[in-house]
Amino acid sequence: VPNPVTGQKLYWFDTPRGFGLRATPTAKTFIFDGRVNGRKRRVTIGRVDNFPVLDGARKSAVEHAHNFNRGLDPVVEKAKKVEAETLKNAQSLTLADAIKSYAVAPKKKGSGYGSGMKLKKARTIRDIHTVTERHFNDWLPIAVTEITGNMVRERHAKIAIDAPTQANLAMRYLRAALNHVNDESDSDTPIITTNPVDRLKRLNQWAATAPKKTRL
């Protein structure tokens, strides 16, 4: 089979139906063409050089035909594998990584004065790191998916004993960092299904604060 000068040329074998050869100016590749769940799909089996014996490529084509008949769409299956791998990697993300990513991320559109994506001020970034390192230092190495509502409630109550305003601020930074994890994920499945900090608001457990009456 000659290589075409330009474009591609397709050659089809008798069996199985859909088993073919695609020739381009630089390569020859075995392919399988078929329909699965009403959609036309073309699967690349491999370059001819990788199959010294034709029966090896034909066997692969038969397997694809069998999967198509079972309704296994290769595009959908590949997307599932990629999403599963992405989710697996994301679930190992530590709180330190999440806070670092959130701190340097632009503010969301509509937040603060003006509109559009704006970078956080240097002072804000410094405050995020200072507050979170002070109050969540022992949590920084653990995965974000391991932080529970009970952990948040107990830590918030502990901080609020001496510094209620700091307790609320620390939890707001934590909540924002965890929300940012989901925002940055390519997966349609949320990495953090429920933000553990939301429990404070839902149960009305934010620390009561009052304006300062002292003088500077």
mmCIF file with all atom_site columns, C-alpha atoms in Angstrom:
data_model
loop_
_atom_site.group_PDB
_atom_site.id
_atom_site.type_symbol
_atom_site.label_atom_id
_atom_site.label_alt_id
_atom_site.label_comp_id
_atom_site.label_asym_id
_atom_site.label_entity_id
_atom_site.label_seq_id
_atom_site.pdbx_PDB_ins_code
_atom_site.Cartn_x
_atom_site.Cartn_y
_atom_site.Cartn_z
_atom_site.occupancy
_atom_site.B_iso_or_equiv
_atom_site.pdbx_formal_charge
_atom_site.auth_seq_id
_atom_site.auth_comp_id
_atom_site.auth_asym_id
_atom_site.auth_atom_id
_atom_site.pdbx_PDB_model_num
ATOM 1   C CA . VAL A 1 1   ? 0.000   0.000   0.000  1.00 0.00 ? 1   VAL A CA 1
ATOM 2   C CA . PRO A 1 2   ? 1.635   3.279   -1.075 1.00 0.00 ? 2   PRO A CA 1
ATOM 3   C CA . ASN A 1 3   ? 1.722   6.413   1.036  1.00 0.00 ? 3   ASN A CA 1
ATOM 4   C CA . PRO A 1 4   ? -0.333  9.220   -0.563 1.00 0.00 ? 4   PRO A CA 1
ATOM 5   C CA . VAL A 1 5   ? 1.470   12.434  -1.398 1.00 0.00 ? 5   VAL A CA 1
ATOM 6   C CA . THR A 1 6   ? -1.081  14.499  0.539  1.00 0.00 ? 6   THR A CA 1
ATOM 7   C CA . GLY A 1 7   ? -4.053  13.830  2.758  1.00 0.00 ? 7   GLY A CA 1
ATOM 8   C CA . GLN A 1 8   ? -5.045  10.298  3.705  1.00 0.00 ? 8   GLN A CA 1
ATOM 9   C CA . LYS A 1 9   ? -6.416  7.192   2.053  1.00 0.00 ? 9   LYS A CA 1
ATOM 10  C CA . LEU A 1 10  ? -8.470  4.484   3.738  1.00 0.00 ? 10  LEU A CA 1
ATOM 11  C CA . TYR A 1 11  ? -8.456  0.749   2.948  1.00 0.00 ? 11  TYR A CA 1
ATOM 12  C CA . TRP A 1 12  ? -10.983 -1.649  4.497  1.00 0.00 ? 12  TRP A CA 1
ATOM 13  C CA . PHE A 1 13  ? -10.581 -5.335  5.319  1.00 0.00 ? 13  PHE A CA 1
ATOM 14  C CA . ASP A 1 14  ? -13.380 -7.839  4.869  1.00 0.00 ? 14  ASP A CA 1
ATOM 15  C CA . THR A 1 15  ? -13.501 -8.916  8.500  1.00 0.00 ? 15  THR A CA 1
ATOM 16  C CA . PRO A 1 16  ? -14.354 -7.685  10.970 1.00 0.00 ? 16  PRO A CA 1
ATOM 17  C CA . ARG A 1 17  ? -16.516 -4.963  9.543  1.00 0.00 ? 17  ARG A CA 1
ATOM 18  C CA . GLY A 1 18  ? -14.970 -1.565  10.280 1.00 0.00 ? 18  GLY A CA 1
ATOM 19  C CA . PHE A 1 19  ? -11.379 -2.845  10.423 1.00 0.00 ? 19  PHE A CA 1
ATOM 20  C CA . GLY A 1 20  ? -9.201  -0.746  8.154  1.00 0.00 ? 20  GLY A CA 1
ATOM 21  C CA . LEU A 1 21  ? -5.889  0.827   7.289  1.00 0.00 ? 21  LEU A CA 1
ATOM 22  C CA . ARG A 1 22  ? -5.260  4.562   7.124  1.00 0.00 ? 22  ARG A CA 1
ATOM 23  C CA . ALA A 1 23  ? -2.369  5.682   4.952  1.00 0.00 ? 23  ALA A CA 1
ATOM 24  C CA . THR A 1 24  ? -0.904  9.198   5.190  1.00 0.00 ? 24  THR A CA 1
ATOM 25  C CA . PRO A 1 25  ? 2.233   10.712  3.618  1.00 0.00 ? 25  PRO A CA 1
ATOM 26  C CA . THR A 1 26  ? 4.333   9.611   6.625  1.00 0.00 ? 26  THR A CA 1
ATOM 27  C CA . ALA A 1 27  ? 2.600   6.610   8.232  1.00 0.00 ? 27  ALA A CA 1
ATOM 28  C CA . LYS A 1 28  ? 0.235   3.666   7.921  1.00 0.00 ? 28  LYS A CA 1
ATOM 29  C CA . THR A 1 29  ? -2.067  2.943   10.852 1.00 0.00 ? 29  THR A CA 1
ATOM 30  C CA . PHE A 1 30  ? -4.663  0.284   11.632 1.00 0.00 ? 30  PHE A CA 1
ATOM 31  C CA . ILE A 1 31  ? -8.062  1.709   12.606 1.00 0.00 ? 31  ILE A CA 1
ATOM 32  C CA . PHE A 1 32  ? -11.516 0.532   13.552 1.00 0.00 ? 32  PHE A CA 1
ATOM 33  C CA . ASP A 1 33  ? -14.671 2.366   12.466 1.00 0.00 ? 33  ASP A CA 1
ATOM 34  C CA . GLY A 1 34  ? -18.087 1.683   13.919 1.00 0.00 ? 34  GLY A CA 1
ATOM 35  C CA . ARG A 1 35  ? -21.181 2.964   15.684 1.00 0.00 ? 35  ARG A CA 1
ATOM 36  C CA . VAL A 1 36  ? -21.776 2.846   19.406 1.00 0.00 ? 36  VAL A CA 1
ATOM 37  C CA . ASN A 1 37  ? -24.935 4.149   21.040 1.00 0.00 ? 37  ASN A CA 1
ATOM 38  C CA . GLY A 1 38  ? -25.914 5.726   17.720 1.00 0.00 ? 38  GLY A CA 1
ATOM 39  C CA . ARG A 1 39  ? -22.650 7.657   17.349 1.00 0.00 ? 39  ARG A CA 1
ATOM 40  C CA . LYS A 1 40  ? -19.953 7.037   14.788 1.00 0.00 ? 40  LYS A CA 1
ATOM 41  C CA . ARG A 1 41  ? -16.530 6.472   16.313 1.00 0.00 ? 41  ARG A CA 1
ATOM 42  C CA . ARG A 1 42  ? -13.099 5.805   14.869 1.00 0.00 ? 42  ARG A CA 1
ATOM 43  C CA . VAL A 1 43  ? -10.484 4.159   17.060 1.00 0.00 ? 43  VAL A CA 1
ATOM 44  C CA . THR A 1 44  ? -6.762  4.086   16.313 1.00 0.00 ? 44  THR A CA 1
ATOM 45  C CA . ILE A 1 45  ? -5.424  0.562   16.859 1.00 0.00 ? 45  ILE A CA 1
ATOM 46  C CA . GLY A 1 46  ? -1.770  1.317   16.176 1.00 0.00 ? 46  GLY A CA 1
ATOM 47  C CA . ARG A 1 47  ? 0.887   1.854   13.532 1.00 0.00 ? 47  ARG A CA 1
ATOM 48  C CA . VAL A 1 48  ? 1.563   -0.987  11.110 1.00 0.00 ? 48  VAL A CA 1
ATOM 49  C CA . ASP A 1 49  ? 5.156   -1.212  12.366 1.00 0.00 ? 49  ASP A CA 1
ATOM 50  C CA . ASN A 1 50  ? 3.830   -2.299  15.780 1.00 0.00 ? 50  ASN A CA 1
ATOM 51  C CA . PHE A 1 51  ? 2.047   -5.340  14.338 1.00 0.00 ? 51  PHE A CA 1
ATOM 52  C CA . PRO A 1 52  ? 4.450   -7.776  12.632 1.00 0.00 ? 52  PRO A CA 1
ATOM 53  C CA . VAL A 1 53  ? 1.491   -10.133 12.152 1.00 0.00 ? 53  VAL A CA 1
ATOM 54  C CA . LEU A 1 54  ? -1.832  -8.842  10.762 1.00 0.00 ? 54  LEU A CA 1
ATOM 55  C CA . ASP A 1 55  ? -3.820  -11.130 13.066 1.00 0.00 ? 55  ASP A CA 1
ATOM 56  C CA . GLY A 1 56  ? -2.665  -9.074  16.057 1.00 0.00 ? 56  GLY A CA 1
ATOM 57  C CA . ALA A 1 57  ? -4.312  -5.926  14.694 1.00 0.00 ? 57  ALA A CA 1
ATOM 58  C CA . ARG A 1 58  ? -7.369  -7.909  13.586 1.00 0.00 ? 58  ARG A CA 1
ATOM 59  C CA . LYS A 1 59  ? -7.775  -9.314  17.104 1.00 0.00 ? 59  LYS A CA 1
ATOM 60  C CA . SER A 1 60  ? -7.747  -5.781  18.510 1.00 0.00 ? 60  SER A CA 1
ATOM 61  C CA . ALA A 1 61  ? -10.399 -4.750  15.957 1.00 0.00 ? 61  ALA A CA 1
ATOM 62  C CA . VAL A 1 62  ? -12.601 -7.681  17.035 1.00 0.00 ? 62  VAL A CA 1
ATOM 63  C CA . GLU A 1 63  ? -12.295 -6.528  20.668 1.00 0.00 ? 63  GLU A CA 1
ATOM 64  C CA . HIS A 1 64  ? -13.345 -3.002  19.699 1.00 0.00 ? 64  HIS A CA 1
ATOM 65  C CA . ALA A 1 65  ? -16.315 -4.401  17.769 1.00 0.00 ? 65  ALA A CA 1
ATOM 66  C CA . HIS A 1 66  ? -17.333 -6.417  20.829 1.00 0.00 ? 66  HIS A CA 1
ATOM 67  C CA . ASN A 1 67  ? -17.077 -3.331  23.069 1.00 0.00 ? 67  ASN A CA 1
ATOM 68  C CA . PHE A 1 68  ? -19.123 -1.270  20.615 1.00 0.00 ? 68  PHE A CA 1
ATOM 69  C CA . ASN A 1 69  ? -21.856 -3.927  20.669 1.00 0.00 ? 69  ASN A CA 1
ATOM 70  C CA . ARG A 1 70  ? -21.860 -3.742  24.489 1.00 0.00 ? 70  ARG A CA 1
ATOM 71  C CA . GLY A 1 71  ? -22.373 0.035   24.290 1.00 0.00 ? 71  GLY A CA 1
ATOM 72  C CA . LEU A 1 72  ? -18.875 0.979   25.509 1.00 0.00 ? 72  LEU A CA 1
ATOM 73  C CA . ASP A 1 73  ? -18.066 4.288   23.843 1.00 0.00 ? 73  ASP A CA 1
ATOM 74  C CA . PRO A 1 74  ? -14.245 4.715   23.706 1.00 0.00 ? 74  PRO A CA 1
ATOM 75  C CA . VAL A 1 75  ? -14.519 8.494   23.916 1.00 0.00 ? 75  VAL A CA 1
ATOM 76  C CA . VAL A 1 76  ? -16.718 8.302   27.015 1.00 0.00 ? 76  VAL A CA 1
ATOM 77  C CA . GLU A 1 77  ? -14.550 5.607   28.618 1.00 0.00 ? 77  GLU A CA 1
ATOM 78  C CA . LYS A 1 78  ? -11.393 7.642   28.015 1.00 0.00 ? 78  LYS A CA 1
ATOM 79  C CA . ALA A 1 79  ? -13.032 10.718  29.532 1.00 0.00 ? 79  ALA A CA 1
ATOM 80  C CA . LYS A 1 80  ? -14.003 8.669   32.604 1.00 0.00 ? 80  LYS A CA 1
ATOM 81  C CA . LYS A 1 81  ? -10.426 7.469   33.059 1.00 0.00 ? 81  LYS A CA 1
ATOM 82  C CA . VAL A 1 82  ? -9.029  10.981  32.708 1.00 0.00 ? 82  VAL A CA 1
ATOM 83  C CA . GLU A 1 83  ? -11.578 12.342  35.190 1.00 0.00 ? 83  GLU A CA 1
ATOM 84  C CA . ALA A 1 84  ? -10.873 9.543   37.654 1.00 0.00 ? 84  ALA A CA 1
ATOM 85  C CA . GLU A 1 85  ? -7.131  10.174  37.429 1.00 0.00 ? 85  GLU A CA 1
ATOM 86  C CA . THR A 1 86  ? -7.648  13.916  37.791 1.00 0.00 ? 86  THR A CA 1
ATOM 87  C CA . LEU A 1 87  ? -9.872  13.386  40.821 1.00 0.00 ? 87  LEU A CA 1
ATOM 88  C CA . LYS A 1 88  ? -7.365  10.986  42.372 1.00 0.00 ? 88  LYS A CA 1
ATOM 89  C CA . ASN A 1 89  ? -4.538  13.495  41.999 1.00 0.00 ? 89  ASN A CA 1
ATOM 90  C CA . ALA A 1 90  ? -6.685  16.350  43.263 1.00 0.00 ? 90  ALA A CA 1
ATOM 91  C CA . GLN A 1 91  ? -7.770  14.425  46.353 1.00 0.00 ? 91  GLN A CA 1
ATOM 92  C CA . SER A 1 92  ? -4.131  14.195  47.432 1.00 0.00 ? 92  SER A CA 1
ATOM 93  C CA . LEU A 1 93  ? -3.877  18.000  47.367 1.00 0.00 ? 93  LEU A CA 1
ATOM 94  C CA . THR A 1 94  ? -2.738  19.306  50.743 1.00 0.00 ? 94  THR A CA 1
ATOM 95  C CA . LEU A 1 95  ? -4.170  22.299  52.553 1.00 0.00 ? 95  LEU A CA 1
ATOM 96  C CA . ALA A 1 96  ? -0.819  24.060  52.127 1.00 0.00 ? 96  ALA A CA 1
ATOM 97  C CA . ASP A 1 97  ? -1.110  23.669  48.338 1.00 0.00 ? 97  ASP A CA 1
ATOM 98  C CA . ALA A 1 98  ? -4.719  24.869  48.382 1.00 0.00 ? 98  ALA A CA 1
ATOM 99  C CA . ILE A 1 99  ? -3.921  27.994  50.390 1.00 0.00 ? 99  ILE A CA 1
ATOM 100 C CA . LYS A 1 100 ? -0.905  28.802  48.232 1.00 0.00 ? 100 LYS A CA 1
ATOM 101 C CA . SER A 1 101 ? -2.999  28.482  45.064 1.00 0.00 ? 101 SER A CA 1
ATOM 102 C CA . TYR A 1 102 ? -5.863  30.558  46.494 1.00 0.00 ? 102 TYR A CA 1
ATOM 103 C CA . ALA A 1 103 ? -3.568  33.314  47.733 1.00 0.00 ? 103 ALA A CA 1
ATOM 104 C CA . VAL A 1 104 ? -2.095  34.048  44.297 1.00 0.00 ? 104 VAL A CA 1
ATOM 105 C CA . ALA A 1 105 ? -5.353  33.543  42.368 1.00 0.00 ? 105 ALA A CA 1
ATOM 106 C CA . PRO A 1 106 ? -7.176  36.646  41.059 1.00 0.00 ? 106 PRO A CA 1
ATOM 107 C CA . LYS A 1 107 ? -10.224 37.853  42.913 1.00 0.00 ? 107 LYS A CA 1
ATOM 108 C CA . LYS A 1 108 ? -13.499 36.604  41.513 1.00 0.00 ? 108 LYS A CA 1
ATOM 109 C CA . LYS A 1 109 ? -15.366 38.902  39.137 1.00 0.00 ? 109 LYS A CA 1
ATOM 110 C CA . GLY A 1 110 ? -17.524 41.369  40.999 1.00 0.00 ? 110 GLY A CA 1
ATOM 111 C CA . SER A 1 111 ? -15.716 41.020  44.334 1.00 0.00 ? 111 SER A CA 1
ATOM 112 C CA . GLY A 1 112 ? -14.347 44.157  45.903 1.00 0.00 ? 112 GLY A CA 1
ATOM 113 C CA . TYR A 1 113 ? -14.441 47.500  44.119 1.00 0.00 ? 113 TYR A CA 1
ATOM 114 C CA . GLY A 1 114 ? -14.805 47.634  40.337 1.00 0.00 ? 114 GLY A CA 1
ATOM 115 C CA . SER A 1 115 ? -15.284 44.579  38.161 1.00 0.00 ? 115 SER A CA 1
ATOM 116 C CA . GLY A 1 116 ? -13.238 42.039  36.261 1.00 0.00 ? 116 GLY A CA 1
ATOM 117 C CA . MET A 1 117 ? -10.417 39.761  37.396 1.00 0.00 ? 117 MET A CA 1
ATOM 118 C CA . LYS A 1 118 ? -8.043  41.613  39.703 1.00 0.00 ? 118 LYS A CA 1
ATOM 119 C CA . LEU A 1 119 ? -5.029  40.314  41.573 1.00 0.00 ? 119 LEU A CA 1
ATOM 120 C CA . LYS A 1 120 ? -5.123  40.328  45.338 1.00 0.00 ? 120 LYS A CA 1
ATOM 121 C CA . LYS A 1 121 ? -3.106  43.016  47.047 1.00 0.00 ? 121 LYS A CA 1
ATOM 122 C CA . ALA A 1 122 ? 0.254   42.056  48.485 1.00 0.00 ? 122 ALA A CA 1
ATOM 123 C CA . ARG A 1 123 ? -1.052  42.837  51.960 1.00 0.00 ? 123 ARG A CA 1
ATOM 124 C CA . THR A 1 124 ? -4.023  40.498  51.465 1.00 0.00 ? 124 THR A CA 1
ATOM 125 C CA . ILE A 1 125 ? -1.761  37.683  50.290 1.00 0.00 ? 125 ILE A CA 1
ATOM 126 C CA . ARG A 1 126 ? 0.472   38.227  53.302 1.00 0.00 ? 126 ARG A CA 1
ATOM 127 C CA . ASP A 1 127 ? -2.527  38.186  55.654 1.00 0.00 ? 127 ASP A CA 1
ATOM 128 C CA . ILE A 1 128 ? -3.830  34.930  54.141 1.00 0.00 ? 128 ILE A CA 1
ATOM 129 C CA . HIS A 1 129 ? -0.537  33.167  54.770 1.00 0.00 ? 129 HIS A CA 1
ATOM 130 C CA . THR A 1 130 ? -0.043  34.705  58.212 1.00 0.00 ? 130 THR A CA 1
ATOM 131 C CA . VAL A 1 131 ? -3.513  33.838  59.493 1.00 0.00 ? 131 VAL A CA 1
ATOM 132 C CA . THR A 1 132 ? -3.676  30.323  58.042 1.00 0.00 ? 132 THR A CA 1
ATOM 133 C CA . GLU A 1 133 ? -0.161  29.382  59.160 1.00 0.00 ? 133 GLU A CA 1
ATOM 134 C CA . ARG A 1 134 ? -0.914  30.653  62.664 1.00 0.00 ? 134 ARG A CA 1
ATOM 135 C CA . HIS A 1 135 ? -4.185  28.789  63.113 1.00 0.00 ? 135 HIS A CA 1
ATOM 136 C CA . PHE A 1 136 ? -3.907  25.791  60.756 1.00 0.00 ? 136 PHE A CA 1
ATOM 137 C CA . ASN A 1 137 ? -0.216  24.991  60.918 1.00 0.00 ? 137 ASN A CA 1
ATOM 138 C CA . ASP A 1 138 ? -0.854  21.360  61.921 1.00 0.00 ? 138 ASP A CA 1
ATOM 139 C CA . TRP A 1 139 ? -3.402  20.956  59.115 1.00 0.00 ? 139 TRP A CA 1
ATOM 140 C CA . LEU A 1 140 ? -1.162  22.171  56.284 1.00 0.00 ? 140 LEU A CA 1
ATOM 141 C CA . PRO A 1 141 ? 0.332   18.722  55.420 1.00 0.00 ? 141 PRO A CA 1
ATOM 142 C CA . ILE A 1 142 ? -3.006  16.879  55.314 1.00 0.00 ? 142 ILE A CA 1
ATOM 143 C CA . ALA A 1 143 ? -5.244  16.448  52.250 1.00 0.00 ? 143 ALA A CA 1
ATOM 144 C CA . VAL A 1 144 ? -8.072  18.941  51.825 1.00 0.00 ? 144 VAL A CA 1
ATOM 145 C CA . THR A 1 145 ? -10.560 16.066  51.616 1.00 0.00 ? 145 THR A CA 1
ATOM 146 C CA . GLU A 1 146 ? -9.649  14.985  55.157 1.00 0.00 ? 146 GLU A CA 1
ATOM 147 C CA . ILE A 1 147 ? -10.820 18.221  56.797 1.00 0.00 ? 147 ILE A CA 1
ATOM 148 C CA . THR A 1 148 ? -14.184 17.618  58.466 1.00 0.00 ? 148 THR A CA 1
ATOM 149 C CA . GLY A 1 149 ? -16.912 19.798  59.869 1.00 0.00 ? 149 GLY A CA 1
ATOM 150 C CA . ASN A 1 150 ? -16.105 18.688  63.414 1.00 0.00 ? 150 ASN A CA 1
ATOM 151 C CA . MET A 1 151 ? -12.457 19.652  62.961 1.00 0.00 ? 151 MET A CA 1
ATOM 152 C CA . VAL A 1 152 ? -13.511 23.088  61.765 1.00 0.00 ? 152 VAL A CA 1
ATOM 153 C CA . ARG A 1 153 ? -16.002 23.578  64.618 1.00 0.00 ? 153 ARG A CA 1
ATOM 154 C CA . GLU A 1 154 ? -13.502 22.596  67.306 1.00 0.00 ? 154 GLU A CA 1
ATOM 155 C CA . ARG A 1 155 ? -10.678 24.712  65.871 1.00 0.00 ? 155 ARG A CA 1
ATOM 156 C CA . HIS A 1 156 ? -12.951 27.728  65.439 1.00 0.00 ? 156 HIS A CA 1
ATOM 157 C CA . ALA A 1 157 ? -14.189 27.465  69.024 1.00 0.00 ? 157 ALA A CA 1
ATOM 158 C CA . LYS A 1 158 ? -10.623 27.162  70.313 1.00 0.00 ? 158 LYS A CA 1
ATOM 159 C CA . ILE A 1 159 ? -9.439  30.274  68.472 1.00 0.00 ? 159 ILE A CA 1
ATOM 160 C CA . ALA A 1 160 ? -12.571 32.241  69.408 1.00 0.00 ? 160 ALA A CA 1
ATOM 161 C CA . ILE A 1 161 ? -11.867 31.924  73.145 1.00 0.00 ? 161 ILE A CA 1
ATOM 162 C CA . ASP A 1 162 ? -9.208  34.632  72.956 1.00 0.00 ? 162 ASP A CA 1
ATOM 163 C CA . ALA A 1 163 ? -9.683  36.092  69.452 1.00 0.00 ? 163 ALA A CA 1
ATOM 164 C CA . PRO A 1 164 ? -13.224 35.818  68.018 1.00 0.00 ? 164 PRO A CA 1
ATOM 165 C CA . THR A 1 165 ? -12.492 38.135  65.097 1.00 0.00 ? 165 THR A CA 1
ATOM 166 C CA . GLN A 1 166 ? -9.386  36.144  64.164 1.00 0.00 ? 166 GLN A CA 1
ATOM 167 C CA . ALA A 1 167 ? -11.396 32.926  64.418 1.00 0.00 ? 167 ALA A CA 1
ATOM 168 C CA . ASN A 1 168 ? -13.948 34.167  61.901 1.00 0.00 ? 168 ASN A CA 1
ATOM 169 C CA . LEU A 1 169 ? -11.279 35.546  59.578 1.00 0.00 ? 169 LEU A CA 1
ATOM 170 C CA . ALA A 1 170 ? -9.280  32.309  59.632 1.00 0.00 ? 170 ALA A CA 1
ATOM 171 C CA . MET A 1 171 ? -12.367 30.282  58.745 1.00 0.00 ? 171 MET A CA 1
ATOM 172 C CA . ARG A 1 172 ? -13.296 32.643  55.919 1.00 0.00 ? 172 ARG A CA 1
ATOM 173 C CA . TYR A 1 173 ? -9.836  32.178  54.415 1.00 0.00 ? 173 TYR A CA 1
ATOM 174 C CA . LEU A 1 174 ? -10.131 28.416  54.872 1.00 0.00 ? 174 LEU A CA 1
ATOM 175 C CA . ARG A 1 175 ? -13.560 28.341  53.226 1.00 0.00 ? 175 ARG A CA 1
ATOM 176 C CA . ALA A 1 176 ? -12.331 30.410  50.282 1.00 0.00 ? 176 ALA A CA 1
ATOM 177 C CA . ALA A 1 177 ? -9.267  28.194  49.797 1.00 0.00 ? 177 ALA A CA 1
ATOM 178 C CA . LEU A 1 178 ? -11.384 25.024  49.775 1.00 0.00 ? 178 LEU A CA 1
ATOM 179 C CA . ASN A 1 179 ? -13.889 26.537  47.348 1.00 0.00 ? 179 ASN A CA 1
ATOM 180 C CA . HIS A 1 180 ? -10.968 27.486  45.110 1.00 0.00 ? 180 HIS A CA 1
ATOM 181 C CA . VAL A 1 181 ? -9.946  23.818  44.941 1.00 0.00 ? 181 VAL A CA 1
ATOM 182 C CA . ASN A 1 182 ? -13.232 22.968  43.227 1.00 0.00 ? 182 ASN A CA 1
ATOM 183 C CA . ASP A 1 183 ? -13.086 26.054  40.998 1.00 0.00 ? 183 ASP A CA 1
ATOM 184 C CA . GLU A 1 184 ? -9.656  25.083  39.693 1.00 0.00 ? 184 GLU A CA 1
ATOM 185 C CA . SER A 1 185 ? -10.507 21.425  39.085 1.00 0.00 ? 185 SER A CA 1
ATOM 186 C CA . ASP A 1 186 ? -11.138 20.202  35.526 1.00 0.00 ? 186 ASP A CA 1
ATOM 187 C CA . SER A 1 187 ? -13.384 17.462  36.850 1.00 0.00 ? 187 SER A CA 1
ATOM 188 C CA . ASP A 1 188 ? -17.176 17.789  36.756 1.00 0.00 ? 188 ASP A CA 1
ATOM 189 C CA . THR A 1 189 ? -17.273 15.941  40.075 1.00 0.00 ? 189 THR A CA 1
ATOM 190 C CA . PRO A 1 190 ? -16.547 18.262  43.032 1.00 0.00 ? 190 PRO A CA 1
ATOM 191 C CA . ILE A 1 191 ? -13.402 17.275  44.890 1.00 0.00 ? 191 ILE A CA 1
ATOM 192 C CA . ILE A 1 192 ? -14.883 18.722  48.079 1.00 0.00 ? 192 ILE A CA 1
ATOM 193 C CA . THR A 1 193 ? -18.555 17.768  48.020 1.00 0.00 ? 193 THR A CA 1
ATOM 194 C CA . THR A 1 194 ? -19.437 19.950  51.023 1.00 0.00 ? 194 THR A CA 1
ATOM 195 C CA . ASN A 1 195 ? -17.254 22.728  52.318 1.00 0.00 ? 195 ASN A CA 1
ATOM 196 C CA . PRO A 1 196 ? -16.777 21.916  56.037 1.00 0.00 ? 196 PRO A CA 1
ATOM 197 C CA . VAL A 1 197 ? -16.688 25.608  56.955 1.00 0.00 ? 197 VAL A CA 1
ATOM 198 C CA . ASP A 1 198 ? -20.256 26.093  55.691 1.00 0.00 ? 198 ASP A CA 1
ATOM 199 C CA . ARG A 1 199 ? -21.400 24.252  58.795 1.00 0.00 ? 199 ARG A CA 1
ATOM 200 C CA . LEU A 1 200 ? -20.533 27.287  60.927 1.00 0.00 ? 200 LEU A CA 1
ATOM 201 C CA . LYS A 1 201 ? -22.928 29.474  58.977 1.00 0.00 ? 201 LYS A CA 1
ATOM 202 C CA . ARG A 1 202 ? -25.611 26.797  58.709 1.00 0.00 ? 202 ARG A CA 1
ATOM 203 C CA . LEU A 1 203 ? -25.632 26.268  62.482 1.00 0.00 ? 203 LEU A CA 1
ATOM 204 C CA . ASN A 1 204 ? -25.057 29.952  63.244 1.00 0.00 ? 204 ASN A CA 1
ATOM 205 C CA . GLN A 1 205 ? -21.797 29.220  65.057 1.00 0.00 ? 205 GLN A CA 1
ATOM 206 C CA . TRP A 1 206 ? -19.755 32.216  63.935 1.00 0.00 ? 206 TRP A CA 1
ATOM 207 C CA . ALA A 1 207 ? -18.102 33.938  66.870 1.00 0.00 ? 207 ALA A CA 1
ATOM 208 C CA . ALA A 1 208 ? -19.865 37.062  68.129 1.00 0.00 ? 208 ALA A CA 1
ATOM 209 C CA . THR A 1 209 ? -17.737 40.161  67.639 1.00 0.00 ? 209 THR A CA 1
ATOM 210 C CA . ALA A 1 210 ? -18.129 43.749  68.775 1.00 0.00 ? 210 ALA A CA 1
ATOM 211 C CA . PRO A 1 211 ? -16.503 47.007  67.616 1.00 0.00 ? 211 PRO A CA 1
ATOM 212 C CA . LYS A 1 212 ? -13.360 47.902  69.488 1.00 0.00 ? 212 LYS A CA 1
ATOM 213 C CA . LYS A 1 213 ? -13.743 50.617  72.109 1.00 0.00 ? 213 LYS A CA 1
ATOM 214 C CA . THR A 1 214 ? -10.088 51.072  72.931 1.00 0.00 ? 214 THR A CA 1
ATOM 215 C CA . ARG A 1 215 ? -7.958  53.889  71.556 1.00 0.00 ? 215 ARG A CA 1
ATOM 216 C CA . LEU A 1 216 ? -4.773  53.623  69.567 1.00 0.00 ? 216 LEU A CA 1
#
